[in-house]
Coordinates of C-alpha atoms in Angstrom, one line a residue:
Chain A
M1011 CA 110.2 112.9 64.3
Y1012 CA 113.4 112.8 66.4
M1013 CA 112.6 112.5 70.1
P1014 CA 115.6 113.0 72.4
E1015 CA 116.0 110.5 75.1
E1016 CA 114.6 111.9 78.3
T1017 CA 117.2 112.7 80.9
S1018 CA 116.7 113.3 84.6
P1019 CA 117.7 116.6 86.3
E1020 CA 120.5 114.6 88.0
Q1021 CA 121.8 113.4 84.7
E1022 CA 121.8 117.0 83.4
T1023 CA 123.7 118.3 86.4
L1024 CA 126.2 115.4 86.2
K1025 CA 126.8 116.2 82.5
E1026 CA 127.4 119.8 83.3
I1027 CA 129.9 118.9 86.0
I1028 CA 131.6 116.4 83.8
N1029 CA 131.9 118.8 80.9
D1030 CA 133.3 121.4 83.2
I1031 CA 136.1 119.0 84.1
L1032 CA 136.6 117.9 80.5
E1033 CA 136.9 121.5 79.4
K1034 CA 139.9 122.0 81.7
K1035 CA 141.5 118.7 80.8
E1036 CA 144.3 118.6 78.4
G1037 CA 143.5 116.8 75.2
A1038 CA 139.9 116.1 76.2
S1039 CA 136.7 117.3 74.6
T1040 CA 133.2 117.8 76.1
V1041 CA 130.3 115.4 75.6
E1042 CA 127.0 116.2 74.0
N1043 CA 125.2 113.2 75.3
L1044 CA 126.0 111.3 78.5
S1045 CA 124.7 107.8 78.2
E1046 CA 124.2 105.7 81.3
D1047 CA 126.8 103.1 80.2
T1048 CA 129.6 105.7 79.8
S1049 CA 132.6 104.7 81.8
L1050 CA 134.2 107.7 83.5
T1051 CA 137.7 106.3 83.3
A1052 CA 137.7 104.2 80.1
D1053 CA 135.4 106.5 77.9
L1054 CA 136.1 109.9 79.4
G1055 CA 139.7 109.4 80.5
F1056 CA 139.1 110.6 84.0
D1057 CA 142.0 110.1 86.4
S1058 CA 141.9 110.2 90.2
L1059 CA 142.0 114.0 90.4
D1060 CA 139.1 114.3 87.9
L1061 CA 137.0 111.8 89.9
A1062 CA 137.9 113.7 93.1
E1063 CA 136.7 116.9 91.5
M1064 CA 133.5 115.4 90.3
T1065 CA 132.8 114.0 93.8
V1066 CA 133.3 117.3 95.5
Q1067 CA 131.0 119.0 93.0
L1068 CA 128.3 116.4 93.4
E1069 CA 128.6 116.4 97.2
D1070 CA 128.0 120.1 97.3
E1071 CA 125.0 119.7 95.0
Y1072 CA 123.4 116.6 96.5
G1073 CA 125.1 116.0 99.8
V1074 CA 126.2 112.5 98.7
D1075 CA 129.7 111.2 98.5
V1076 CA 129.4 108.9 95.5
F1077 CA 132.7 107.1 96.3
E1078 CA 132.0 106.7 100.0
D1079 CA 131.4 103.0 100.1
D1080 CA 132.9 101.7 96.9
I1081 CA 134.3 102.6 93.5
V1082 CA 131.8 103.7 90.9
D1083 CA 132.8 104.1 87.3
Q1084 CA 129.7 104.0 85.1
V1085 CA 127.4 107.0 84.8
S1086 CA 124.4 104.8 85.8
E1087 CA 126.3 103.9 89.0
V1088 CA 126.8 107.5 89.9
L1089 CA 123.1 108.3 89.2
E1090 CA 122.1 105.4 91.4
K1091 CA 124.1 106.8 94.3
L1092 CA 122.5 110.2 93.8
N1093 CA 119.0 108.8 93.8
K1094 CA 119.5 106.6 96.9
Chain B
M803 CA 164.3 85.4 74.6
T804 CA 162.7 87.1 77.5
V805 CA 160.6 90.1 77.1
F806 CA 162.1 93.2 78.9
W807 CA 159.4 95.9 78.5
V808 CA 155.8 96.0 77.3
D809 CA 154.2 99.4 77.1
E810 CA 151.1 99.6 74.8
L811 CA 150.5 103.3 75.6
H812 CA 153.9 104.4 74.1
E813 CA 154.0 101.4 71.7
R814 CA 157.2 100.0 73.1
Y815 CA 157.8 96.2 73.1
L816 CA 161.4 95.3 73.8
H817 CA 163.0 91.9 74.4
Y818 CA 166.2 91.9 76.5
D819 CA 168.1 91.5 73.1
D820 CA 166.5 94.8 72.0
L821 CA 167.6 96.5 75.2
L822 CA 171.2 95.4 74.6
R823 CA 171.0 96.7 71.0
E824 CA 169.5 100.0 72.2
L825 CA 172.4 100.4 74.7
K826 CA 175.0 99.4 72.1
D827 CA 173.6 101.5 69.2
R828 CA 172.9 104.8 70.8
D829 CA 175.6 107.3 70.3
K830 CA 174.0 110.0 72.4
R831 CA 172.7 110.2 75.9
H832 CA 171.0 112.9 77.9
P833 CA 172.5 114.1 81.2
V834 CA 169.0 115.5 82.1
V835 CA 166.0 113.3 81.2
Y836 CA 162.5 114.7 80.8
S837 CA 160.4 112.2 78.9
K838 CA 156.9 110.9 78.9
D839 CA 158.0 107.5 77.6
P840 CA 159.1 105.4 80.6
S841 CA 161.3 103.1 78.6
E842 CA 163.4 106.2 77.5
V843 CA 163.9 107.2 81.2
L844 CA 165.0 103.7 82.1
I845 CA 167.3 103.2 79.1
E846 CA 168.9 106.6 79.6
T847 CA 169.4 105.6 83.3
L848 CA 171.3 102.5 82.2
L849 CA 173.4 104.4 79.8
A850 CA 174.4 106.9 82.4
M851 CA 175.3 104.1 84.8
L852 CA 177.4 102.2 82.3
G853 CA 179.2 105.3 81.4
D854 CA 179.6 106.4 85.1
A855 CA 178.1 109.7 84.0
E856 CA 175.9 112.2 85.7
L857 CA 172.1 111.9 85.4
T858 CA 169.1 113.9 86.6
L859 CA 165.6 112.6 86.2
L860 CA 162.8 115.1 85.9
D861 CA 159.2 114.1 86.6
P862 CA 157.3 114.2 83.3
E863 CA 154.4 115.8 85.3
F864 CA 156.5 118.9 86.1
T865 CA 155.0 122.0 84.5
D866 CA 157.2 124.4 82.4
K867 CA 157.1 126.8 85.3
T868 CA 158.4 124.2 87.8
L869 CA 161.1 123.2 85.3
R870 CA 162.1 126.9 85.0
S871 CA 162.2 127.3 88.8
L872 CA 164.5 124.4 89.0
G873 CA 166.8 125.9 86.3
Y874 CA 165.7 123.6 83.5
G875 CA 163.8 126.0 81.4
G876 CA 165.8 126.5 78.2
D877 CA 166.7 124.1 75.5
D878 CA 170.3 124.1 76.7
S879 CA 169.2 122.1 79.8
F880 CA 168.5 119.1 77.6
Q881 CA 171.7 118.8 75.8
T882 CA 173.1 115.5 74.6
K883 CA 176.5 114.0 75.3
P884 CA 178.3 111.1 73.6
A885 CA 177.0 107.8 74.9
P886 CA 179.5 105.4 76.4
E887 CA 180.7 102.6 74.2
V888 CA 178.7 99.5 75.4
Q889 CA 180.3 96.2 74.6
I890 CA 177.9 93.9 76.4
D891 CA 176.7 90.8 74.7
D892 CA 174.3 89.2 77.0
V893 CA 172.0 90.1 79.8
E894 CA 174.0 88.3 82.5
E895 CA 177.0 90.5 81.5
L896 CA 174.8 93.6 81.7
V897 CA 173.5 92.7 85.2
T898 CA 177.0 91.9 86.4
S899 CA 178.5 95.0 85.0
L900 CA 175.8 97.2 86.5
A901 CA 176.2 95.5 89.9
N902 CA 180.0 95.8 89.8
T903 CA 180.7 99.2 88.3
A904 CA 177.9 101.3 89.7
D905 CA 178.2 101.1 93.4
Q906 CA 179.4 104.6 93.9
W907 CA 177.4 106.0 91.0
S908 CA 174.6 108.4 91.9
M909 CA 171.7 110.1 90.2
T910 CA 169.6 113.1 91.0
L911 CA 165.9 112.7 91.7
Y912 CA 163.4 115.2 92.9
T913 CA 161.3 114.9 96.0
S914 CA 158.3 117.1 96.8
G915 CA 160.0 118.3 100.1
T916 CA 158.2 120.0 102.9
T917 CA 157.6 123.2 101.1
G918 CA 155.9 121.4 98.2
T919 CA 158.7 122.7 95.9
P920 CA 160.6 119.9 94.4
S921 CA 164.1 119.6 95.8
A922 CA 167.0 117.6 94.4
V923 CA 168.2 114.4 96.2
D924 CA 171.2 112.4 95.2
Q925 CA 170.7 108.7 95.2
T926 CA 173.5 106.2 95.0
F927 CA 173.0 103.0 93.1
A928 CA 173.8 101.2 96.4
G929 CA 170.9 103.1 98.1
L930 CA 168.5 102.5 95.2
T931 CA 169.2 98.8 95.2
R932 CA 169.5 98.2 99.0
T933 CA 166.3 96.2 99.2
I934 CA 166.7 94.4 95.9
R935 CA 166.9 90.6 96.0
R936 CA 168.4 88.4 93.4
G937 CA 168.4 84.6 92.9
E938 CA 166.8 81.7 91.2
R939 CA 163.5 82.0 93.1
F940 CA 162.9 85.4 91.4
D941 CA 163.2 83.8 87.9
G942 CA 160.2 84.2 85.8
H943 CA 158.6 87.0 87.8
V944 CA 156.5 89.3 85.6
W945 CA 156.1 92.8 87.0
G946 CA 153.2 95.1 86.5
F947 CA 155.0 98.5 86.4
A948 CA 152.6 100.9 88.1
Y949 CA 154.8 103.8 89.1
N950 CA 156.1 107.0 87.6
P951 CA 159.6 105.8 86.5
T952 CA 161.2 109.0 87.8
H953 CA 160.1 108.2 91.4
F954 CA 162.1 106.2 93.8
A955 CA 159.6 103.4 94.0
G956 CA 159.5 103.1 90.2
L957 CA 163.2 102.8 90.0
Q958 CA 163.2 100.1 92.7
V959 CA 160.8 98.0 90.7
F960 CA 162.9 98.5 87.6
F961 CA 166.1 97.3 89.2
Q962 CA 164.4 94.5 91.0
A963 CA 163.0 93.2 87.7
L964 CA 166.1 94.0 85.6
M965 CA 168.6 92.4 88.0
N966 CA 166.5 89.2 87.8
R967 CA 165.9 89.4 84.1
N968 CA 162.2 89.7 84.6
T969 CA 159.6 91.1 82.2
M970 CA 157.9 94.5 83.0
V971 CA 154.5 95.4 81.7
Y972 CA 153.6 99.1 82.0
L973 CA 150.3 99.6 83.8
F974 CA 150.6 103.1 85.3
E975 CA 148.4 105.1 82.9
M976 CA 146.2 102.2 81.8
S977 CA 142.4 101.9 82.4
P978 CA 141.1 99.0 84.7
D979 CA 140.0 97.0 81.6
E980 CA 143.3 97.3 79.9
I981 CA 145.2 96.4 83.1
G982 CA 143.0 93.3 83.5
R983 CA 143.7 92.2 80.0
L984 CA 147.5 92.8 80.4
I985 CA 147.6 90.8 83.6
D986 CA 146.0 87.9 81.8
S987 CA 148.0 88.2 78.6
Y988 CA 151.4 88.4 80.2
G989 CA 150.7 86.4 83.4
I990 CA 151.7 89.2 85.7
T991 CA 152.9 87.8 89.0
H992 CA 153.9 91.0 90.9
I993 CA 152.4 94.4 91.2
S994 CA 153.8 97.3 93.2
A995 CA 151.7 100.5 93.4
T996 CA 150.4 103.3 95.6
P997 CA 147.1 102.8 97.5
T998 CA 145.5 105.4 95.1
F999 CA 146.3 103.2 92.1
Y1000 CA 144.9 100.1 93.9
R1001 CA 141.8 102.0 94.9
L1002 CA 141.0 103.4 91.5
R1003 CA 142.2 100.7 89.2
L1004 CA 142.5 97.3 90.7
Q1005 CA 139.6 97.6 93.1
Q1006 CA 137.3 97.9 90.1
F1007 CA 138.1 94.5 88.8
T1008 CA 135.3 92.0 88.6
G1009 CA 137.4 89.2 87.3
V1010 CA 139.8 86.9 89.3
Y1011 CA 143.5 87.0 88.5
E1012 CA 145.2 83.9 89.9
T1013 CA 148.6 84.6 88.4
V1014 CA 149.4 87.4 90.8
E1015 CA 151.5 86.2 93.6
R1016 CA 152.3 89.5 95.4
L1017 CA 150.8 93.0 95.7
T1018 CA 153.0 95.6 97.2
S1019 CA 151.8 99.0 98.3
G1020 CA 153.1 102.1 100.1
G1021 CA 153.2 105.8 100.4
E1022 CA 149.8 106.5 101.8
R1023 CA 147.4 105.1 104.3
F1024 CA 146.1 101.8 103.2
E1025 CA 142.7 100.9 104.7
P1026 CA 142.0 97.3 105.6
S1027 CA 138.8 97.3 103.5
L1028 CA 140.9 97.9 100.4
R1029 CA 143.0 94.9 101.2
D1030 CA 139.9 92.8 101.6
S1031 CA 138.5 93.8 98.3
L1032 CA 141.9 93.2 96.5
H1033 CA 141.9 89.8 98.0
E1034 CA 138.8 88.9 96.1
S1035 CA 140.3 89.8 92.7
F1036 CA 143.8 88.4 93.6
P1037 CA 143.1 85.3 95.8
N1038 CA 146.7 84.0 95.5
A1039 CA 148.4 87.2 96.2
E1040 CA 150.4 87.9 99.3
F1041 CA 150.1 91.5 100.4
R1042 CA 153.0 93.7 101.5
N1043 CA 152.8 97.3 102.7
V1044 CA 156.1 99.3 102.4
Y1045 CA 156.9 102.6 104.0
A1046 CA 159.4 104.4 101.8
I1047 CA 160.5 108.0 101.3
T1048 CA 162.5 109.4 98.4
E1049 CA 165.3 110.6 100.7
V1050 CA 166.0 107.1 101.9
G1051 CA 164.1 104.4 100.2
S1052 CA 162.3 101.5 101.8
L1053 CA 162.3 101.7 105.6
L1054 CA 159.5 99.6 107.0
E1055 CA 157.5 96.6 105.8
S1056 CA 154.3 95.0 107.0
D1057 CA 151.6 92.7 105.7
G1058 CA 148.8 95.1 106.6
E1059 CA 148.4 98.6 107.9
L1060 CA 150.3 98.2 111.1
F1061 CA 154.1 98.7 111.3
K1062 CA 156.8 98.0 113.8
I1063 CA 160.3 99.4 114.0
P1064 CA 162.6 96.3 113.5
E1065 CA 165.0 95.6 116.3
D1066 CA 168.0 96.3 114.1
R1067 CA 166.7 99.7 113.2
T1068 CA 165.9 101.1 116.6
E1069 CA 169.0 103.3 116.5
Q1070 CA 168.0 104.7 113.1
L1071 CA 164.2 105.1 113.4
T1072 CA 162.2 106.6 116.2
I1073 CA 158.8 108.2 116.9
S1074 CA 159.0 111.7 118.3
D1075 CA 156.8 113.0 121.3
D1076 CA 154.7 114.6 118.6
S1077 CA 154.0 111.2 117.0
E1078 CA 156.2 112.0 114.0
L1079 CA 158.4 109.3 112.4
L1080 CA 162.1 110.5 112.6
I1081 CA 165.0 109.0 110.6
H1082 CA 168.6 109.2 111.7
E1083 CA 170.6 111.4 109.3
S1084 CA 173.1 108.6 108.7
L1085 CA 170.5 106.9 106.5
L1086 CA 169.9 109.9 104.3
G1087 CA 171.0 110.4 100.7
E1088 CA 173.4 113.2 100.0
G1089 CA 172.0 116.7 99.6
V1090 CA 169.3 116.3 102.2
T1091 CA 169.7 119.2 104.6
D1092 CA 166.1 120.4 104.9
D1093 CA 164.1 119.1 107.7
V1094 CA 167.1 117.8 109.6
E1095 CA 167.1 118.8 113.3
G1096 CA 170.0 117.7 115.4
D1097 CA 170.7 114.1 114.1
W1098 CA 167.2 113.5 113.0
F1099 CA 165.3 114.0 109.7
H1100 CA 161.6 114.9 110.2
T1101 CA 159.5 112.8 107.8
G1102 CA 156.3 114.8 108.5
D1103 CA 154.5 111.5 108.8
I1104 CA 152.3 111.2 111.8
V1105 CA 151.6 107.8 113.4
E1106 CA 149.3 106.4 116.0
F1107 CA 150.3 103.5 118.3
V1108 CA 147.8 100.7 118.6
D1109 CA 149.9 98.8 121.2
Q1110 CA 153.4 99.2 122.7
D1111 CA 155.2 98.3 119.4
H1112 CA 152.7 98.6 116.5
F1113 CA 151.6 101.8 114.9
R1114 CA 149.7 102.9 111.8
F1115 CA 150.3 106.0 109.6
L1116 CA 147.7 108.7 110.1
G1117 CA 148.9 111.1 107.5
R1118 CA 151.3 114.1 107.1
E1119 CA 151.9 116.9 109.5
S1120 CA 149.2 119.4 109.8
D1121 CA 150.1 122.0 107.2
F1122 CA 150.5 119.5 104.4
V1123 CA 147.9 117.4 102.8
N1124 CA 148.2 114.3 100.7
V1125 CA 146.5 114.6 97.4
G1126 CA 146.6 111.3 95.6
G1127 CA 150.1 110.5 97.0
Y1128 CA 151.5 114.0 96.4
R1129 CA 152.4 116.2 99.3
V1130 CA 150.8 119.7 98.9
N1131 CA 150.9 122.8 101.0
P1132 CA 147.6 124.6 100.6
H1133 CA 149.2 127.9 101.9
Q1134 CA 151.6 127.9 99.0
V1135 CA 148.7 127.7 96.6
E1136 CA 146.8 130.4 98.5
Q1137 CA 149.8 132.7 98.1
R1138 CA 149.8 132.1 94.4
I1139 CA 146.1 133.1 94.2
Y1140 CA 146.9 136.3 96.1
S1141 CA 149.2 137.3 93.2
V1142 CA 146.1 137.6 91.0
D1143 CA 145.2 141.3 90.7
E1144 CA 141.5 140.7 90.4
I1145 CA 141.4 138.9 93.8
E1146 CA 141.2 140.7 97.1
A1147 CA 141.5 137.6 99.3
A1148 CA 141.5 133.8 99.2
V1149 CA 141.6 130.8 101.3
V1150 CA 142.8 127.4 100.1
Y1151 CA 142.1 124.3 102.1
A1152 CA 141.8 120.6 101.8
R1153 CA 138.6 118.7 101.6
E1154 CA 138.5 115.0 102.3
S1155 CA 138.1 112.9 99.2
S1156 CA 137.2 109.2 99.1
V1157 CA 139.2 109.1 95.9
T1158 CA 142.5 110.9 96.5
G1159 CA 142.5 111.2 100.3
N1160 CA 142.3 115.0 99.9
V1161 CA 141.6 117.5 97.2
L1162 CA 142.2 121.3 97.4
V1163 CA 139.4 123.8 97.0
A1164 CA 139.5 127.6 97.1
D1165 CA 137.2 130.3 98.4
I1166 CA 137.9 133.7 96.8
L1167 CA 136.8 137.3 97.3
P1168 CA 137.0 139.3 94.1
A1169 CA 138.5 142.8 94.2
D1170 CA 136.1 145.8 94.0
G1171 CA 134.4 146.1 90.6
I1172 CA 135.4 142.6 89.5
D1173 CA 132.5 140.2 88.6
E1174 CA 132.4 136.6 89.8
E1175 CA 133.1 135.0 86.4
T1176 CA 136.1 137.1 85.7
A1177 CA 137.5 136.4 89.2
I1178 CA 137.1 132.6 88.8
A1179 CA 138.6 132.7 85.3
K1180 CA 141.7 134.6 86.4
V1181 CA 142.3 132.3 89.4
R1182 CA 141.8 129.3 87.2
E1183 CA 144.4 130.7 84.7
T1184 CA 146.9 131.1 87.5
V1185 CA 146.4 127.8 89.3
D1186 CA 146.5 126.0 85.9
E1187 CA 150.2 126.8 85.9
L1188 CA 150.6 124.5 88.9
E1189 CA 150.9 120.7 88.9
R1190 CA 147.5 119.2 88.6
W1191 CA 147.4 117.9 92.1
K1192 CA 148.1 121.4 93.5
R1193 CA 145.2 123.0 91.7
P1194 CA 142.0 123.8 93.7
R1195 CA 139.4 121.6 92.1
K1196 CA 136.5 123.8 93.1
I1197 CA 136.7 127.6 93.2
T1198 CA 133.9 129.4 95.1
V1199 CA 133.2 133.1 95.3
V1200 CA 132.4 134.2 98.9
K1201 CA 131.3 137.5 100.4
D1202 CA 133.3 137.3 103.6
I1203 CA 136.7 135.6 103.4
E1204 CA 137.4 135.9 107.2
K1205 CA 134.3 133.9 107.9
S1206 CA 135.3 131.4 105.3
R1207 CA 138.8 131.2 106.7
S1208 CA 137.9 130.7 110.3
G1209 CA 135.5 128.0 109.3
K1210 CA 138.1 126.1 107.3
R1211 CA 141.2 126.2 109.5
V1212 CA 142.4 127.5 112.8
R1213 CA 144.9 130.2 112.4
R1214 CA 147.9 130.2 114.8
D1215 CA 147.4 133.9 115.6
D1216 CA 143.7 133.5 116.4
N1217 CA 144.4 133.5 120.1
S1218 CA 147.0 136.3 120.1

C-alpha cells in the first residue's frame, strides 16, 4: 500500500506559498511534493525577488524572518527557522 | 589564444579570435539593441564603436509596456543597418583602435531616474572608461561577469577586461553551485557585483576559493557582516566598495562601508544640509536635466556621517525605495492599481526584506460588489505588466484603506 510521507503543517504552508510564487513565475511550474533537500535557487529557480516574497509571506504567517541571520536555501533550513 | 567570453547559460564560448571573426564577418548591426544574450549586447556595442555609429542599449528586463512608453514598441524600432567593414587582425589592434577612434563616441543607456520611469542618458566612451586601468599588471585577470550588460557597471567591467585582453565568465544568472564551479574551472580572479548578488549567491558558498584576488561591490548599502562572510569563502580577496551612478559612473571608492570625498573632488561632490549626496553638473553625461538644481545634481542618496570626513550610505530619499538594487516609487505603482475598475482604493508601501533590502506590498479595497478573489486577480493582472521589482509581492484585501494608509506611511497633508 502506498503511504505518503507525512508532512508537517509548516511544510504544507511552505509548499502553498512556494507554489503561489511558481504559478506567477514565467516558465516555472508548481511542485507536487516538496522534499526537504529541495534547493530554492537551484531546484526551483527562485531569484532574489521570489525569495523576498516567500519571506514576507512566511513572516506574516509565523512572525519569523527566515533570512534574518543568514542565507537559507534548502527547504529543511527554512523549516528549521520556522520551528525554532 | 585567450578566451574572451564564457557563458554557459546562452551557450557562448568565444576566444578573442572568434570575437575578431564575429566583428569581421557581420554585415549587419542594430542601432537599438534588446537582447537577452549578453555577448550579443557587447559585440553590437563594439560594432557601433568601430563604425562610429549610434547605439542604444535597452535593458532585457524591460517589459513590452516600458519599451512602448520609450518609443520602442514596433518592429521598426529594431531595424538593422550595414555593419562597418572591420579590418582588424589582432586583439592589440582592436584595443588600440577602440581607444583611439572612440573618444567622442557616445551611446544611450537607460537609468531608472527619480520617477522610476527609465530615462535616456548619453554616455561617451571617455566617460565609460574613465576609471579603466591598463597595463602589464592586469594581464591574466579572469573576470566573473556578474552584471546586466546594459547597465553602466556591466559595461565598465566589460571594457576593463577587454582593454586588458582578459577572459570574462558570465555569472549573473547562475546558481551558487554553478558559480562555484565556474570560479574553480576558469580560475576567476576578479568579481564585481551588487551587494544583492553577493548576499544571495556568494554568501551561500561553503567552499574556499583562493584564486579570487578582488571583490568589488557597489550600488546599495553593504553591511560589514556580509564582508566578513565573504572573507571566509575568498580569503585572498581584497574588497572594494564603489559608489557609482549611471549618470556619471564611478565616483567614490572605499575598502568597506565608509566613504570619504577625495580632496581633488571637493569641488564636484558635496553633501547637502539634508544629508543628500550632490554632484556638480560638470560631471554629468549629456541629456541629464532632471534632478539638477542650480549647479548640482541630486542623487537621492542619503548619507550619515560617522566622523568629520567619513560617511556611510543609508539609502535613497524617502519616496523611493531600493528593491534589490532597483529604485522604485511605490506611489507610482499605487497609481497604477487605482486604474483597475474593480478597486476602490489602494496603498502600496515597502516592507523591509533581508533579501532585497525592500519589497513592495499592496493593501487594496475592492469596489462595491466585487469579491476579494476577483479584486486580487485584477490587481495582479495589472501589476504583472510592470517590471518584476515594481510588482507588489503580497496583495492583501483590507476593509478600511485609510486605516491601512495611516499605519503605513505619513501623508504630507495629514497636518493640514
